[in-house]
XYZ file of C-alpha atoms in Angstrom:
325
model
C -59.261 102.934 154.785
C -60.780 100.430 153.008
C -64.072 102.241 152.378
C -62.166 105.026 151.156
C -60.274 102.760 148.729
C -63.488 101.687 147.271
C -65.330 105.065 147.366
C -62.203 106.061 145.313
C -62.194 103.130 143.207
C -66.181 103.729 142.023
C -65.799 107.227 141.339
C -62.718 106.231 138.559
C -64.777 103.671 137.681
C -67.801 105.944 137.068
C -65.256 108.342 135.539
C -64.493 105.685 133.092
C -68.229 104.790 132.095
C -69.058 108.768 131.875
C -65.974 109.491 129.238
C -66.630 105.891 127.544
C -70.378 107.158 126.276
C -69.323 110.772 125.824
C -66.829 109.444 123.514
C -68.795 106.434 121.868
C -72.244 107.643 121.391
C -74.099 104.235 122.475
C -77.889 106.103 122.750
C -77.316 107.165 118.948
C -76.179 103.393 117.770
C -78.807 102.230 119.425
C -81.156 104.796 117.732
C -79.838 103.891 114.455
C -80.198 100.422 114.990
C -84.196 100.950 116.831
C -84.890 102.711 113.138
C -83.251 99.977 110.969
C -79.981 102.138 110.010
C -77.715 99.194 111.221
C -74.460 101.270 111.378
C -71.364 99.692 112.852
C -70.471 100.929 116.629
C -67.106 101.358 115.251
C -67.706 103.471 112.835
C -69.096 105.973 114.943
C -65.949 106.219 117.014
C -63.619 106.536 113.884
C -66.567 109.626 113.064
C -65.330 110.795 116.071
C -61.593 110.150 115.298
C -62.625 112.250 111.652
C -64.297 115.339 114.044
C -67.226 114.170 112.792
C -70.160 114.914 115.374
C -72.217 111.199 114.458
C -75.169 113.052 115.067
C -75.114 115.342 111.961
C -74.714 112.499 110.118
C -76.762 109.424 111.868
C -80.338 111.662 111.744
C -80.334 112.422 108.347
C -79.092 108.797 107.480
C -82.494 108.079 109.709
C -84.565 110.198 108.199
C -83.197 109.120 104.212
C -84.144 105.673 105.343
C -87.222 106.216 106.666
C -88.105 108.017 102.950
C -87.524 105.298 101.259
C -84.151 106.596 99.502
C -81.051 104.863 99.101
C -78.076 107.073 100.846
C -74.587 105.786 101.622
C -72.887 107.054 104.983
C -69.879 107.784 103.645
C -71.356 110.401 101.075
C -72.977 112.290 103.665
C -69.599 112.422 105.749
C -67.741 113.048 102.664
C -70.085 115.821 102.208
C -70.051 117.021 105.406
C -65.801 117.604 105.641
C -66.531 119.151 102.236
C -68.493 122.044 104.423
C -72.007 121.106 103.206
C -75.327 121.091 104.964
C -76.265 117.367 105.476
C -79.321 117.720 106.443
C -80.984 120.055 104.226
C -79.671 117.957 101.178
C -81.527 115.054 103.028
C -84.279 116.823 103.454
C -84.407 118.403 99.753
C -83.946 114.910 98.335
C -86.709 113.898 100.322
C -89.215 116.730 99.340
C -88.127 116.086 95.649
C -88.683 112.087 95.339
C -92.324 113.128 97.355
C -92.676 115.444 94.174
C -91.735 113.525 92.169
C -88.641 115.458 90.420
C -85.458 113.895 89.698
C -82.797 114.827 91.974
C -79.696 113.247 92.472
C -77.754 112.917 95.281
C -74.435 113.954 93.448
C -76.852 117.043 92.056
C -78.194 117.983 95.445
C -74.965 118.431 96.900
C -73.304 120.045 94.010
C -76.193 122.705 94.816
C -75.063 123.077 97.938
C -71.667 123.596 97.839
C -72.087 126.025 95.201
C -74.070 128.104 98.113
C -77.582 128.102 97.129
C -80.349 126.604 99.213
C -81.227 123.439 97.519
C -84.624 122.563 99.635
C -85.822 126.015 98.784
C -84.684 125.316 94.955
C -87.119 121.924 95.587
C -90.114 123.955 97.577
C -89.887 126.893 94.399
C -90.067 123.751 91.275
C -92.609 122.599 93.274
C -94.866 126.053 94.401
C -94.148 128.919 91.951
C -92.498 131.630 92.894
C -93.412 135.349 92.393
C -90.712 138.258 91.900
C -91.954 141.593 92.270
C -89.673 144.257 90.457
C -89.164 147.859 91.457
C -90.547 150.187 89.796
C -89.252 151.170 85.812
C -89.904 154.401 84.577
C -89.014 154.358 80.403
C -90.193 156.792 77.823
C -92.758 156.936 74.848
C -92.146 157.911 71.583
C -94.264 160.905 72.521
C -92.099 162.067 75.150
C -94.421 160.753 78.208
C -92.842 158.726 80.839
C -94.464 155.933 82.051
C -93.770 154.468 85.258
C -94.493 150.110 85.756
C -94.193 146.962 88.044
C -94.595 143.714 87.134
C -94.876 140.301 88.954
C -92.755 137.490 87.163
C -93.702 134.610 88.396
C -91.243 131.745 88.123
C -90.382 127.711 88.727
C -86.601 126.647 90.223
C -84.497 124.721 87.415
C -82.918 122.244 89.235
C -80.803 121.213 86.223
C -79.332 125.243 85.978
C -78.882 125.968 89.924
C -75.418 125.824 89.463
C -73.443 128.119 87.937
C -77.372 129.973 86.822
C -77.776 133.417 87.474
C -80.159 134.452 90.258
C -83.191 136.314 91.196
C -80.895 140.223 90.102
C -80.830 139.011 86.704
C -84.333 138.238 86.356
C -85.197 141.310 87.088
C -83.297 143.274 85.548
C -83.705 141.007 81.861
C -87.507 142.126 82.915
C -86.723 146.337 83.565
C -85.105 145.873 80.205
C -87.844 144.602 78.335
C -90.023 146.863 79.931
C -88.476 150.012 78.553
C -87.450 148.454 75.261
C -91.452 148.023 75.284
C -92.536 151.361 76.176
C -89.389 153.035 74.425
C -90.874 151.231 70.722
C -94.541 152.324 71.126
C -95.294 155.349 69.572
C -98.071 157.053 71.491
C -98.040 156.432 75.919
C -101.240 155.403 75.611
C -101.149 152.342 73.139
C -99.223 150.993 76.324
C -102.218 152.341 78.715
C -104.836 150.628 76.690
C -102.763 147.251 75.772
C -100.458 146.282 78.780
C -99.710 142.963 77.696
C -98.092 144.045 74.987
C -95.245 144.823 77.697
C -95.574 140.893 78.867
C -95.746 139.327 75.455
C -92.619 141.177 74.480
C -90.744 139.583 77.578
C -91.746 136.396 76.946
C -91.050 135.970 73.875
C -87.134 137.450 74.614
C -86.749 134.184 76.754
C -84.948 136.242 79.715
C -85.036 132.749 81.552
C -81.706 131.691 79.223
C -78.940 130.908 81.507
C -80.846 131.817 84.766
C -81.917 129.134 87.528
C -85.425 129.665 87.147
C -87.880 128.955 84.017
C -90.145 132.399 84.118
C -93.832 131.148 83.801
C -95.737 134.449 83.120
C -95.084 137.939 83.690
C -97.904 140.552 84.826
C -97.680 144.103 84.778
C -99.043 145.156 88.620
C -99.484 149.050 87.531
C -98.778 151.485 84.920
C -98.592 155.095 85.780
C -98.060 158.250 84.008
C -95.047 159.952 84.715
C -93.431 163.224 83.520
C -93.818 164.447 80.201
C -89.922 164.535 79.054
C -90.410 165.456 75.885
C -91.845 169.118 76.943
C -89.085 168.997 79.475
C -86.127 168.518 77.049
C -87.367 171.090 74.712
C -87.597 174.036 77.715
C -84.261 172.847 78.643
C -83.136 173.208 75.480
C -84.939 176.789 74.821
C -83.648 177.304 78.022
C -79.812 176.545 76.842
C -80.944 178.691 73.607
C -81.403 181.609 75.983
C -78.319 181.516 77.716
C -76.346 181.314 74.761
C -78.239 184.552 73.541
C -77.339 186.152 76.729
C -74.053 185.627 76.210
C -73.429 186.135 72.857
C -75.351 189.619 72.787
C -72.799 190.413 76.397
C -69.902 189.507 74.235
C -71.284 191.558 72.141
C -71.911 194.841 74.473
C -68.976 193.905 75.710
C -66.883 194.715 72.335
C -69.069 197.866 71.454
C -67.591 198.924 75.234
C -64.503 198.079 74.223
C -64.871 199.851 71.019
C -66.013 202.952 72.765
C -63.231 203.053 74.625
C -60.801 203.034 72.061
C -62.260 205.355 70.398
C -62.143 207.637 73.290
C -58.702 207.510 73.933
C -58.343 207.888 70.179
C -59.818 211.308 70.859
C -58.000 212.301 73.692
C -54.675 211.322 71.659
C -55.732 213.642 68.896
C -56.896 216.136 71.099
C -53.198 216.243 73.012
C -51.842 216.859 69.414
C -54.005 219.399 68.945
C -52.419 221.062 71.998
C -49.473 220.551 70.993
C -49.419 221.690 67.806
C -51.312 225.040 69.288
C -48.619 225.494 71.728
C -46.350 225.700 68.609
C -47.882 228.857 66.950
C -46.850 231.381 69.646
C -43.201 229.922 69.175
C -43.658 229.993 65.460
C -44.907 233.708 65.423
C -41.699 234.379 67.645
C -39.722 233.131 65.403
C -41.055 234.884 62.218
C -41.113 238.308 64.279
C -37.266 237.579 65.055
C -36.542 236.412 61.823
C -38.585 239.599 60.096
C -40.642 237.560 57.964
C -43.584 238.651 59.728
C -43.886 242.316 61.226
C -45.689 243.984 63.669
C -48.892 245.639 62.097
C -49.243 241.652 60.573
C -49.340 240.099 63.764
C -51.938 242.801 65.647
C -53.862 242.610 62.247
C -53.654 238.536 63.320
C -54.781 239.207 66.702
C -57.707 241.804 65.368
C -58.931 238.491 63.270
C -58.534 236.593 66.158
C -60.650 238.385 69.126
C -63.363 239.267 66.275
C -63.787 235.404 65.719
C -63.963 235.133 69.470
C -66.440 237.902 69.881
C -68.277 236.477 66.486
C -68.513 232.805 68.378
C -70.034 234.539 71.986
C -72.667 236.343 70.410
C -73.649 233.052 68.383
C -73.487 231.121 71.565
C -76.327 233.864 73.585
C -78.693 233.872 70.555
C -79.092 230.090 70.581
C -81.744 228.809 72.591
C -81.362 227.215 75.932
C -82.859 223.852 74.230
C -80.412 223.661 70.990
C -77.646 224.496 73.578
């Protein structure tokens, strides 16, 4: 029983020691002390209580101290609690200090909290970046389309990283400058002969205003001849005029057909009236015979005249050639 109690006590002590070293980062405190960073052990314990991983703060602080930077521990911890990347901010400060770029901790922290990569910004400030624009299509005054691409060399502007526009704005503005330059040329040959006029126009416009970059140069990578837009527009206009003329002709034809149908209807109406009038003739003759205004002999003479007229018409039709008929 006595041996079992000693074993239980040793196990309990081992658990206490494990909890002590897991909660109190003694190893991290020793590493900081060896690197010349004097951090009280109670401060590391307080970080644990504030739910701040001490390693996230102490290791960047060691790097900053070794690089000769004066960075306070509480400011690093405040930046971490604000949601920033402490390690990236310290790396950016070290890189800026080595490159001779003036960058304060407050500025670096603001850039990091704004969602930009402050370390990448410092690198672009030291080593300018080349941005490739997509193919930009523009039409000269002679109606010929040109397709141009450009390479824009930019350098990050640390002071404008917070609130400054990004690469998309640079690309859009350069594309606008290319379209303006090509569109103002009287002939596409002028642009093909002097592509540098595009670069000069773009640089003179100050397109980097309000952006997080400074444009160093704009180089035209390629200029190709596209479609003859002017001729295509003329063809489309002629096709449209043709369709309009055809529509008007069809309208006139329809009106003529309608007028012809109306005339036919009028002819049929007149024929109906003629038949109606002819139907009244026998009635009138019968009435004249009944009232005595027309004698029997007069009636027979009228019938003889009609028969003679019909015979003459038959003879004349028979004497006509087939073609004339």
